[in-house]
Coordinates of C-alpha atoms and ligand atoms in Angstrom, one line a residue:
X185 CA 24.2 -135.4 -24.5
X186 CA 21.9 -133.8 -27.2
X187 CA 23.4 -135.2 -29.9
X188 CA 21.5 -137.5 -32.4
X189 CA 22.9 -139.6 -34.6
X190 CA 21.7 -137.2 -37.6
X191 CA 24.5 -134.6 -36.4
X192 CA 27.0 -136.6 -38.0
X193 CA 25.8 -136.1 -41.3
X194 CA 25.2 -132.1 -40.9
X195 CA 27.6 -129.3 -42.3
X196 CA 29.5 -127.6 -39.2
X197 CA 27.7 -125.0 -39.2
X198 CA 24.4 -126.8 -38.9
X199 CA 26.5 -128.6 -36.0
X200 CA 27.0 -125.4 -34.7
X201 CA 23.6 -124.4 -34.8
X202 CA 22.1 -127.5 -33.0
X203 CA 25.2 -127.5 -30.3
X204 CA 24.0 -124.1 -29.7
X205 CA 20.0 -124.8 -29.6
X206 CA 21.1 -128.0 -27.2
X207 CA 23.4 -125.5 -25.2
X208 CA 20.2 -123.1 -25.0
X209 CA 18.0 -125.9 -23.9
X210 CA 20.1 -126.8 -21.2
X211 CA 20.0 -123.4 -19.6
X212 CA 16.8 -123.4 -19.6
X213 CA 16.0 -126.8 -18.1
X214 CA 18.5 -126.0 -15.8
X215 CA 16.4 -122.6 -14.8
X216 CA 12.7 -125.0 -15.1
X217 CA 14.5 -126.7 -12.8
X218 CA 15.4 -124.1 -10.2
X219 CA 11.8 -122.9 -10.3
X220 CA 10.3 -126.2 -9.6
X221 CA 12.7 -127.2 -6.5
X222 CA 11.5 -123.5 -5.5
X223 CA 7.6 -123.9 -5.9
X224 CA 7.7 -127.7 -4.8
X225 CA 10.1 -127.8 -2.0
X226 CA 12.8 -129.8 -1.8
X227 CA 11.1 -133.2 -0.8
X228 CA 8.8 -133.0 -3.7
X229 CA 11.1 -132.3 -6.0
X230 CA 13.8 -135.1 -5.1
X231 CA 11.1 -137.7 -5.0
X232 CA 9.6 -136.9 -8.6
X233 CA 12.0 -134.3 -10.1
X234 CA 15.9 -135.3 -9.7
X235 CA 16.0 -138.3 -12.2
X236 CA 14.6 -136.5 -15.5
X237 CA 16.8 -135.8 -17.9
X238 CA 16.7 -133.7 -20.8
X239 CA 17.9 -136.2 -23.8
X240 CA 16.0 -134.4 -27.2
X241 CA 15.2 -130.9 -28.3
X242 CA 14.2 -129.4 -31.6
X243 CA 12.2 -126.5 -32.3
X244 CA 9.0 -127.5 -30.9
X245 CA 9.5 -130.3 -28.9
X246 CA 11.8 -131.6 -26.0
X247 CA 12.1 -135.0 -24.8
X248 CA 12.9 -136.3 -20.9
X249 CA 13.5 -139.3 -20.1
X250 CA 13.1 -140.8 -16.8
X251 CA 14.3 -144.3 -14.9
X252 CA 10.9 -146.1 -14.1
X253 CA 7.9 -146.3 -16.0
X254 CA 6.5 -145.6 -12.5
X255 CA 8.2 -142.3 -12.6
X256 CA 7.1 -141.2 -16.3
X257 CA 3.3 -142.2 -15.4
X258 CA 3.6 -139.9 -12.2
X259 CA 5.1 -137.1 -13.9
X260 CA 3.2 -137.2 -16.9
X261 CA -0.2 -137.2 -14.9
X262 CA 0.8 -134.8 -11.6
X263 CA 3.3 -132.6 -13.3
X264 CA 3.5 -132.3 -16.8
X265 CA 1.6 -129.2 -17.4
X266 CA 3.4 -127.1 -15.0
X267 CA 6.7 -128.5 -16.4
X268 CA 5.4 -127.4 -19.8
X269 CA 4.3 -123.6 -18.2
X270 CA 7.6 -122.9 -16.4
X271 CA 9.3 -124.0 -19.6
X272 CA 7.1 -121.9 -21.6
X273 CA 8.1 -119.1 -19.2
X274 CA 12.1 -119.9 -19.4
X275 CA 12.1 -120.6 -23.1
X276 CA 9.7 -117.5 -24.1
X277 CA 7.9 -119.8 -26.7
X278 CA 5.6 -123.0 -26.4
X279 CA 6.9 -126.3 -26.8
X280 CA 5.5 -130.0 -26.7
X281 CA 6.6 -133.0 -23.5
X282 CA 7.0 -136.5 -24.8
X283 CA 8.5 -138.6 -21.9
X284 CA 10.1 -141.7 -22.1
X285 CA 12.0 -144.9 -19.8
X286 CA 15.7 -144.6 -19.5
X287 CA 16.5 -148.2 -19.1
X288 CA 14.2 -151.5 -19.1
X289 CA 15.5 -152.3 -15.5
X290 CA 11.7 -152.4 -14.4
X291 CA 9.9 -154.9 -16.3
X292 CA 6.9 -154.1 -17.9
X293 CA 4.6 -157.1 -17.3
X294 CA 1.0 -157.2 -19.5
X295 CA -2.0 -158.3 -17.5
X296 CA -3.5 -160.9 -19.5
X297 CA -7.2 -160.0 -20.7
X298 CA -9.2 -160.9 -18.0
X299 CA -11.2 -163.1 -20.4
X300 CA -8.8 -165.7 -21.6
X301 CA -7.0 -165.8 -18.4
X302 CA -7.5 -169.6 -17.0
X303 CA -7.6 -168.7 -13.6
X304 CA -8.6 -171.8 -11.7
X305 CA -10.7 -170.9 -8.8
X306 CA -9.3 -171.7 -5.4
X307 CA -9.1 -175.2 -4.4
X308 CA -9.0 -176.3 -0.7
X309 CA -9.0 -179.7 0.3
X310 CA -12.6 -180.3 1.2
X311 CA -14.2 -176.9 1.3
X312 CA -16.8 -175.7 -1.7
X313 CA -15.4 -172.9 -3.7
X314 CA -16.7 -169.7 -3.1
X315 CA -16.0 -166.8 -5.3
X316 CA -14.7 -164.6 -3.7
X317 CA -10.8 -164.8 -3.0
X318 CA -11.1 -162.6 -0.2
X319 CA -12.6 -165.7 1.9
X320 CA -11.6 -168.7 -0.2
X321 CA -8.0 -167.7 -1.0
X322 CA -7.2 -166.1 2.4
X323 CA -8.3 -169.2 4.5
X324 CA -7.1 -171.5 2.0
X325 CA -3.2 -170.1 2.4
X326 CA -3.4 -168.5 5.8
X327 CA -3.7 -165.1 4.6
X328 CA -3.1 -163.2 8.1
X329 CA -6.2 -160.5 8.7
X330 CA -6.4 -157.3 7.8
X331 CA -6.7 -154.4 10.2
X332 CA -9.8 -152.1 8.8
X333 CA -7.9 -149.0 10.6
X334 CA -4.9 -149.4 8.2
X335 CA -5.9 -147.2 5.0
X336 CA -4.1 -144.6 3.2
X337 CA -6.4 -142.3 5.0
X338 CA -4.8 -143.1 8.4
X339 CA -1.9 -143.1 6.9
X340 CA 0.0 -139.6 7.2
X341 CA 2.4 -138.2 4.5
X342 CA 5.7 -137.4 5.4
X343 CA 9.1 -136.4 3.8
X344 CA 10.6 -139.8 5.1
X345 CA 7.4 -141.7 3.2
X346 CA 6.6 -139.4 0.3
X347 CA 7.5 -142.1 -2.3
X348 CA 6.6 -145.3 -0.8
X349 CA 3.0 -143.9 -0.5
X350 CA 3.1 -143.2 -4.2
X351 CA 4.2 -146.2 -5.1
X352 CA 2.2 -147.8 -2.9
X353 CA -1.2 -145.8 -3.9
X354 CA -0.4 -146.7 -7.6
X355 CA -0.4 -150.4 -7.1
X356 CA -3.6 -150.2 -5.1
X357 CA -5.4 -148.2 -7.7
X358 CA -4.5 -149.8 -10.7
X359 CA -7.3 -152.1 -12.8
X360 CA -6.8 -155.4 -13.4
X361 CA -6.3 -154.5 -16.5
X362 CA -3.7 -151.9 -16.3
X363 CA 0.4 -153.0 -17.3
X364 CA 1.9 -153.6 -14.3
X365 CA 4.7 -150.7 -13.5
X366 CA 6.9 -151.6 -11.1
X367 CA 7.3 -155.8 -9.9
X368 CA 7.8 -156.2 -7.5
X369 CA 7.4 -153.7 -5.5
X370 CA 9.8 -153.9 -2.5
X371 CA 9.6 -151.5 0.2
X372 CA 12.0 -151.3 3.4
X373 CA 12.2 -149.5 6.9
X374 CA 13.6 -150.2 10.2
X375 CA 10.5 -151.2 12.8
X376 CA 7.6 -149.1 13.2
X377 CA 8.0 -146.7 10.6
X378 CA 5.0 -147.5 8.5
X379 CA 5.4 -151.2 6.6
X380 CA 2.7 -152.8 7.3
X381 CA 0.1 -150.1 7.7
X382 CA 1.6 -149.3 3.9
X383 CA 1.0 -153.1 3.0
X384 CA -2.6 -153.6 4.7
X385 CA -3.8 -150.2 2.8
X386 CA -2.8 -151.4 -0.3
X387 CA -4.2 -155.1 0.2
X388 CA -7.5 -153.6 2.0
X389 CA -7.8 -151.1 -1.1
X390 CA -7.4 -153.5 -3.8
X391 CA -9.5 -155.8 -2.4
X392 CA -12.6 -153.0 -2.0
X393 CA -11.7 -153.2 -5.4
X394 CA -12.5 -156.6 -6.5
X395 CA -9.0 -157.6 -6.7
X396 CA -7.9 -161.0 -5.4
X397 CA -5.5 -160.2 -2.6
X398 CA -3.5 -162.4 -0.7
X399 CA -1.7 -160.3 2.5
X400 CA 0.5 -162.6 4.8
X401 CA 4.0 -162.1 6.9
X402 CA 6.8 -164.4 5.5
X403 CA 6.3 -166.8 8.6
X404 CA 2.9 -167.2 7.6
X405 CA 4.1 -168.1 4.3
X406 CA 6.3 -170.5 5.7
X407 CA 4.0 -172.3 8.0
X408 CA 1.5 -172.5 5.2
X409 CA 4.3 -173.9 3.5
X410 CA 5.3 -176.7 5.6
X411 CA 1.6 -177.3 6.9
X412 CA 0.8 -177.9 3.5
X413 CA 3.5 -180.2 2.7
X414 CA 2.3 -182.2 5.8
X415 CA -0.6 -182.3 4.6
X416 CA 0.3 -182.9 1.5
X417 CA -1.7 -180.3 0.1
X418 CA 1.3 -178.8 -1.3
X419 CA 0.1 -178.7 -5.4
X420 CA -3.4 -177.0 -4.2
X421 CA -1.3 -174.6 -2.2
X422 CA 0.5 -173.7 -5.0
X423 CA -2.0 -173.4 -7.6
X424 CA -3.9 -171.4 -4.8
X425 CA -1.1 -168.8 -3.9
X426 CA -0.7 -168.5 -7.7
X427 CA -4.4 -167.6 -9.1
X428 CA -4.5 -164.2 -6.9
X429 CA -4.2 -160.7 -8.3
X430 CA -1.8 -159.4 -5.5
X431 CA 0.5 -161.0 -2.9
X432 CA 1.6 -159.2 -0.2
X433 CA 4.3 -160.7 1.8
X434 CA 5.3 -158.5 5.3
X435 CA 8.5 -158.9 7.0
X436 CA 10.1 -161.4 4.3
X437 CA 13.2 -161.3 7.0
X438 CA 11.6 -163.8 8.5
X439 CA 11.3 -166.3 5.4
X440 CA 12.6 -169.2 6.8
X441 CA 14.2 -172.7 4.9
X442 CA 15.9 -174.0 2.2
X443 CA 12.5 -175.0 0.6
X444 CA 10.0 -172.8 1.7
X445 CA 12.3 -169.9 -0.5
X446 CA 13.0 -171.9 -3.1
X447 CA 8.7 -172.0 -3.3
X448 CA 8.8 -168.3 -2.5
X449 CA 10.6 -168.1 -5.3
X450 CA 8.5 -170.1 -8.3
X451 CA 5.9 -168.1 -6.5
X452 CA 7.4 -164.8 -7.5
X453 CA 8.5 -165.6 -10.7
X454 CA 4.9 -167.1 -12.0
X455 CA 3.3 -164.1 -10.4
X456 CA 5.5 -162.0 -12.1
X457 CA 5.4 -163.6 -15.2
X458 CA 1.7 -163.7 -15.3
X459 CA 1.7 -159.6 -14.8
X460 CA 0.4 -160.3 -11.3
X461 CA 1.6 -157.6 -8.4
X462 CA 3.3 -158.5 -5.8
X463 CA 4.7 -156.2 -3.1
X464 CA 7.0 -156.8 -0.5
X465 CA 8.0 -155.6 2.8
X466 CA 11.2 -155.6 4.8
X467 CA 13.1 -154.6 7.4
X468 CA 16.3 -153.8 5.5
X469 CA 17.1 -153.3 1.5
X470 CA 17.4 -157.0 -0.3
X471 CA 21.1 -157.1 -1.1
X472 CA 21.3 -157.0 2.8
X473 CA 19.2 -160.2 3.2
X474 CA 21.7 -162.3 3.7
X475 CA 19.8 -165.4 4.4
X476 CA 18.0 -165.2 1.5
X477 CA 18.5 -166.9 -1.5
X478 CA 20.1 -165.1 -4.1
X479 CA 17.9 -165.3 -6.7
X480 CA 14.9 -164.2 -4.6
X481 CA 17.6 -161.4 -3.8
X482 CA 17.9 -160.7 -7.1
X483 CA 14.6 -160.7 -8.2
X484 CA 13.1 -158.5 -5.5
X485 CA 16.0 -156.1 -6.4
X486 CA 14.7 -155.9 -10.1
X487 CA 11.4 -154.4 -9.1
X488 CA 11.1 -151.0 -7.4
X489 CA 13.1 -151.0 -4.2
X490 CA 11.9 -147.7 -1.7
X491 CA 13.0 -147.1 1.7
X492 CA 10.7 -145.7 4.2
X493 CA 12.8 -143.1 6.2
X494 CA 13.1 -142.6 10.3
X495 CA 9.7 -140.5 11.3
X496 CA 11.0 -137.0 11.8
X497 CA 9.6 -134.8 14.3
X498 CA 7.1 -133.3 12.2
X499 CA 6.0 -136.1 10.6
X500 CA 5.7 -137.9 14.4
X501 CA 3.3 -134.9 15.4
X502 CA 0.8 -135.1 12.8
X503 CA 0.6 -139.0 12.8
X504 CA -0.6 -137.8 16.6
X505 CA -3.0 -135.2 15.1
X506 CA -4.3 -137.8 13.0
X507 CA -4.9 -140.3 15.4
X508 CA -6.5 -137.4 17.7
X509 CA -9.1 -136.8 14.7
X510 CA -9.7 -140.2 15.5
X511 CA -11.4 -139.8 18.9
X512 CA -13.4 -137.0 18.8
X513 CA -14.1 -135.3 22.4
X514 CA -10.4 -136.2 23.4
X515 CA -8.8 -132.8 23.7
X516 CA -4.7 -132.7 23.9
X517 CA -3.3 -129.2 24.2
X518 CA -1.3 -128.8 21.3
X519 CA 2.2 -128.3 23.9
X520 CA 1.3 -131.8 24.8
X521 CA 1.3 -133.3 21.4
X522 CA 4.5 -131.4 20.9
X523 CA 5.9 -132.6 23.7
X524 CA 4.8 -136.7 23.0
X525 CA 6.2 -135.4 19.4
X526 CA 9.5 -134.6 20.3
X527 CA 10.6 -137.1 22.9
X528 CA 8.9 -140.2 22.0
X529 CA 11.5 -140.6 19.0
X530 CA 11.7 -144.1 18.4
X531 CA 8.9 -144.9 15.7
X532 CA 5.0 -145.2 14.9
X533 CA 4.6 -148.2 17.9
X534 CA 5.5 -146.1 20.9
X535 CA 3.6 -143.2 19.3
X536 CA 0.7 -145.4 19.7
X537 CA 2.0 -146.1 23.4
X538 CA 2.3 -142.8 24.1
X539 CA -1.4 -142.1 22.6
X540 CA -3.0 -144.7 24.2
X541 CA -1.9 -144.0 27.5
X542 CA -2.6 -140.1 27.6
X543 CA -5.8 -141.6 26.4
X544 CA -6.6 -144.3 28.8
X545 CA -5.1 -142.0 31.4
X546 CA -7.6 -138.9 30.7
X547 CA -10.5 -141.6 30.6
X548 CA -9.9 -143.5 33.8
X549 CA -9.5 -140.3 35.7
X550 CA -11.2 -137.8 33.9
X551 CA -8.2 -135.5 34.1
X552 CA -7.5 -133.1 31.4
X553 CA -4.5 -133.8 29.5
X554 CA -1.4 -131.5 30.7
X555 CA 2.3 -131.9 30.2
X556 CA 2.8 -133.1 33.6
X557 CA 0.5 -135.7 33.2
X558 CA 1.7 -136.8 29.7
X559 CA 5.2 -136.5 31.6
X560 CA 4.0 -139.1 34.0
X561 CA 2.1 -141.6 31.9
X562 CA 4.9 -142.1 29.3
X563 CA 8.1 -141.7 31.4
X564 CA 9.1 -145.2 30.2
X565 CA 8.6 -144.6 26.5
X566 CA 10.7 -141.2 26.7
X567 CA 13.1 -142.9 29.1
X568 CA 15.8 -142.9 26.2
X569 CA 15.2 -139.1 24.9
X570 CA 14.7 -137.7 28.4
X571 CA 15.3 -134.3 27.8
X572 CA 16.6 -133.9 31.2
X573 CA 19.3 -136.0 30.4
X574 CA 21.2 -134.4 27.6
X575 CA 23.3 -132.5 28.4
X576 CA 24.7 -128.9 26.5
X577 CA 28.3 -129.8 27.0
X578 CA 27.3 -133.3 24.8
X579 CA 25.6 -131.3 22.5
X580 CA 28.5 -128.9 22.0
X581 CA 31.5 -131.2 22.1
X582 CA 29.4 -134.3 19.4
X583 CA 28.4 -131.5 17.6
X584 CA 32.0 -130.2 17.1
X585 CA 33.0 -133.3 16.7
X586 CA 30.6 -134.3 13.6
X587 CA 31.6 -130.8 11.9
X588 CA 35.1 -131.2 13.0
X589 CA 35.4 -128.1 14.6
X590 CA 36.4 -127.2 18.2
X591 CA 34.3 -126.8 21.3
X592 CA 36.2 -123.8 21.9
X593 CA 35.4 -122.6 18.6
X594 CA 31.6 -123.1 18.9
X595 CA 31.7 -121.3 22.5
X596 CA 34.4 -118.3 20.4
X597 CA 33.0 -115.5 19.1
X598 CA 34.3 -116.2 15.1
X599 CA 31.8 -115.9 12.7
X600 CA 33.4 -117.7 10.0
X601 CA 30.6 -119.9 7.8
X602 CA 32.4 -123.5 9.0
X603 CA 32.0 -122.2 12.8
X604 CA 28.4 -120.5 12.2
X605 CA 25.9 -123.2 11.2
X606 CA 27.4 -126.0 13.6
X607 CA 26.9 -123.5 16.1
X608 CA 23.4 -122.9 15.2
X609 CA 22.6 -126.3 15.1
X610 CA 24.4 -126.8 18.5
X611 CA 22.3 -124.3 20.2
X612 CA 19.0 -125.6 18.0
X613 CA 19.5 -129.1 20.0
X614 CA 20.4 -127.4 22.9
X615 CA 16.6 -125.7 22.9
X616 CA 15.0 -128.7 21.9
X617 CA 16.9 -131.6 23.4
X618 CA 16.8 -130.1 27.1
X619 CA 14.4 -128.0 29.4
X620 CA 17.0 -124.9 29.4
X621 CA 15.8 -121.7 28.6
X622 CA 17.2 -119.0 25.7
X623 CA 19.3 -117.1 28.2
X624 CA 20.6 -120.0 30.0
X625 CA 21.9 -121.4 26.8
X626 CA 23.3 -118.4 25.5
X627 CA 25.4 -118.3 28.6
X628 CA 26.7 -121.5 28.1
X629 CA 27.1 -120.8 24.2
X630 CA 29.8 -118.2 25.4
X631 CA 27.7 -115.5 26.7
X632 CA 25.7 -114.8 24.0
X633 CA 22.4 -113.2 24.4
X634 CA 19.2 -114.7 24.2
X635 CA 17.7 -113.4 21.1
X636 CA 20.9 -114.9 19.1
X637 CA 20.1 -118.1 20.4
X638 CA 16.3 -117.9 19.3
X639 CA 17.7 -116.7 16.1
X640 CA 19.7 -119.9 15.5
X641 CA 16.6 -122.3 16.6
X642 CA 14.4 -120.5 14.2
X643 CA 17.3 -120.6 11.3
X644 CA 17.5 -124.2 11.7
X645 CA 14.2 -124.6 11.9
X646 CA 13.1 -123.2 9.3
X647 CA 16.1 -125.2 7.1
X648 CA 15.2 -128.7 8.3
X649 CA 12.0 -128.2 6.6
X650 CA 13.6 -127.5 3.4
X651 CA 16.6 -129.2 3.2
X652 CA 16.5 -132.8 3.6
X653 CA 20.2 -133.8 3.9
X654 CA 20.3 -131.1 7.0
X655 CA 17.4 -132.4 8.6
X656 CA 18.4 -135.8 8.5
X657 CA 22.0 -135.0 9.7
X658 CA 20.2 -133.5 12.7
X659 CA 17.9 -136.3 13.5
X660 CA 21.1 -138.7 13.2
X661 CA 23.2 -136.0 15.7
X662 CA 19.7 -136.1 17.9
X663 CA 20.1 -139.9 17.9
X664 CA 24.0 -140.1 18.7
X665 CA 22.6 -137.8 21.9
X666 CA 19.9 -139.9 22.7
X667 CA 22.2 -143.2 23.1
Ligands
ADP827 P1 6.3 -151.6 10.7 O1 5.5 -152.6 10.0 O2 7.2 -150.8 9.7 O3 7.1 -152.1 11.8 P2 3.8 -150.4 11.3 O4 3.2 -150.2 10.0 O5 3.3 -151.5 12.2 O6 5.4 -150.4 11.2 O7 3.7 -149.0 12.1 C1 3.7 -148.9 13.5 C2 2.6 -147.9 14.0 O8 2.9 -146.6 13.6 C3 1.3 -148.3 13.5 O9 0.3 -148.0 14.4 C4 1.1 -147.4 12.3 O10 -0.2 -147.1 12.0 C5 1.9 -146.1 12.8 N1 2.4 -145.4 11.7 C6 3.7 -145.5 11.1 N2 3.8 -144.7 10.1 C7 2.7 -144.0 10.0 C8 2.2 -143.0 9.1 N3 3.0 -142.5 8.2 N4 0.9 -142.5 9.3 C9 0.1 -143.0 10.3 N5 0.5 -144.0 11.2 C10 1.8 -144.5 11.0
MG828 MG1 5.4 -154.6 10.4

């Protein structure tokens, strides 16, 4: 992996030298590594750290390479220096970064100069041009509104988002002028995990930047396609969709016809060419678009594809908190918000439900907001996670089932590492999943005693907030609960 093509020509013992060096640097990216999963957490570390690799070393400098150019700008302007420290601290002596691309999968597209750029302005049939694209462009090719509440400020951070934020926040804060990093940039989820308020922060950013934006769904794509070809405006439609800075399209499942994505398209691949953004939403990852036309497919897939993640529970509590901030002299008891937190699981729209009601509620009665009240006022939205429902023999007998253990082994008193953690978790979702108390479930956990159970809740706790694979296995056993 270290070797250069100059090692051919050494002596062996010069060979020997350099394996060794190589051998040594190794080691001690492998420790730099260690140490940064350790200071960073898990999350942060997958999303920015995972795909470097060590390719060079000499004395004084090392070289890591990295997939995207997205990646090596992030890396080199959030984490270089503390790279370079722990390496420093590994490697006892100082050393130099130079990062580099792996591969050219991502295409790296040059902005024109503004200046010799022939941008026509916006023509619509009949209207005076006005500057600005914001109102020209948007009316011009039914650009659907953007909601002034959807910013990256409202929008919370969360292991399931981490990277789509980033990569979201880069294309809203580059310059006209900047080389475009990632095109296009796709980004997926299932419903109400966070697409659009993703796409209207960027579009509503850029635009408070002076960018051209254009932010529509697919449909609205579509009917501006087929409107215009009525109207046989079809050429100033074009030229219109293709003299803005950034297209957003949202849901592009719903791109519809033969010729509306064949003009998708054109429309992608002149944006693209030009060094124009474009970023995409979706509700599944393109090769799984199956009406779409394959080169669309293939084109969207050639940008930089991130998924957005189901909202876990932490992640579901302070999207509440931030919404909370948002209506000052509204006071939820924080049990409440962990209540609405934990059992209105579905995604970001029923949160808003759930909100809205506990707010309308305390408003139109003056009530202070309990947990019997927020009980009452979103029964329906919790209907499918009632915690009543589930019940500890489900959670011990799916549980056993997904680590292929026995029930009987779970409720046994073996304390064998295969038997131990499914256990743990088992009693974890026993404690959070239904209304019984610590003793209670240690009876039914084999007549264990309470403080072992609050031991395993805590231990499991404590892990899903590190370890991502766990956490997500749990949220996927709370789900096969929940059905
Ligand atoms: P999608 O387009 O993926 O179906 P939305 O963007 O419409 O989902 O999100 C649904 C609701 O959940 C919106 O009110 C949105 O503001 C909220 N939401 C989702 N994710 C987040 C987040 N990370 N931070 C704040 N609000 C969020
Ligand atoms: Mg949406």
């Amino acid at each position: 992996m270290f070797a250069t093509p100059e090692l051919v020509r050494e002596t062996t013992d010069e060979r020997t030298d350099t394996m060794d060096d190589a051998m040594r640097a190794g080691a001690v990216w492998e420790r730099v590594r260690r140490r940064l999963r350790a200071e960073l957490g898990e999350d942060v570390f997958s999303s920015w750290f995972k795909s470097i690799e060590i390719d060079h070393v000499d004395g004084s400098a090392i070289r890591l390479s990295v997939p995207t150019r997205f990646l090596k700008s992030w890396i080199e302007n959030h984490y270089k220096d503390r790279i370079l420290a722990r390496w420093e601290e590994e490697a006892g002596r100082a050393v130099q970064i130079e990062m580099t691309v792996r591969s050219a999968t991502l295409r790296q597209v040059i902005r024109p100069k503004p200046a010799e750029d022939a941008r026509a302005p916006v023509a619509s049939a009949g209207r005076p041009q006005a500057p600005a694209m914001a109102t020209t462009g948007h009316e011009a090719l039914g650009g659907s509104p953007l909601d002034p509440r959807l910013t990256f400020d409202s929008f919370v951070q969360g292991r399931s988002n981490t990277l789509a934020r980033a990569a979201a926040l880069q294309v809203a804060q580059s310059r006209i002028t900047d080389p475009v990093l990632f095109n296009p940039l796709y980004i997926h989820a299932g419903v109400g995990l966070g697409k659009t308020h993703l796409l209207q922060a960027v579009s509503g950013a850029a635009q408070a930047a002076g960018r051209r934006v254009l932010y529509l769904t697919a449909e609205k794509f579509t009917f501006g396609f087929v409107a215009a070809l009525k109207n046989q405006t079809a050429i100033a439609f074009k030229e219109a969709l293709r003299s803005i800075d950034l297209l957003v399209i949202d849901d592009l499942q719903f791109l519809q016809g033969k010729q509306t994505q064949a003009e998708f398209c054109h429309t992608l691949n002149a944006l693209i060419d030009a060094g124009r953004q474009v970023v995409v939403a979706g509700d599944r990852p393109p090769s799984d678009l199956e009406n779409l036309d394959e080169r669309v497919r293939s084109r969207l897939a050639g940008g930089l594809t991130v998924e957005i993640g189901a909202l876990d529970e932490n992640l579901r509590f302070d999207i509440l908190k931030q919404k909370l901030a948002q209506h000052p002299g509204f006071e939820v008891p924080a049990a409440v918000m962990t209540y609405v937190a934990r059992n209105v699981t579905q995604n970001g729209r029923d949160l808003d439900g759930a909100f809205n009601r506990l707010l309308a509620t305390n408003r139109l009665t003056s009530q202070p907001v309990t947990i019997e009240m927020a009980e009452r006022s979103i029964r329906d939205l919790v209907r499918v996670a009632e915690p009543r429902r589930v019940k500890i023999e489900d959670i011990q007998k799916i549980v056993a089932q997904h680590y292929n253990v026995s029930r009987s082994d779970i409720l046994s008193a073996r304390r064998t590492a295969t038997v131990v953690r499914p256990r743990q978790i088992a009693m974890y979702l026993a404690k959070t999943m239904t209304l019984r108390s610590l003793p209670e479930i240690g009876r039914r956990f084999g007549g264990r005693d309470h403080t072992t159970v609050l031991h395993a809740v805590r231990k499991i706790d404590g892990l899903i907030g590190q370890d991502q694979a766990l956490n997500e296995e749990v949220e996927m056993l709370k789900r096969r609960l929940n059905d």
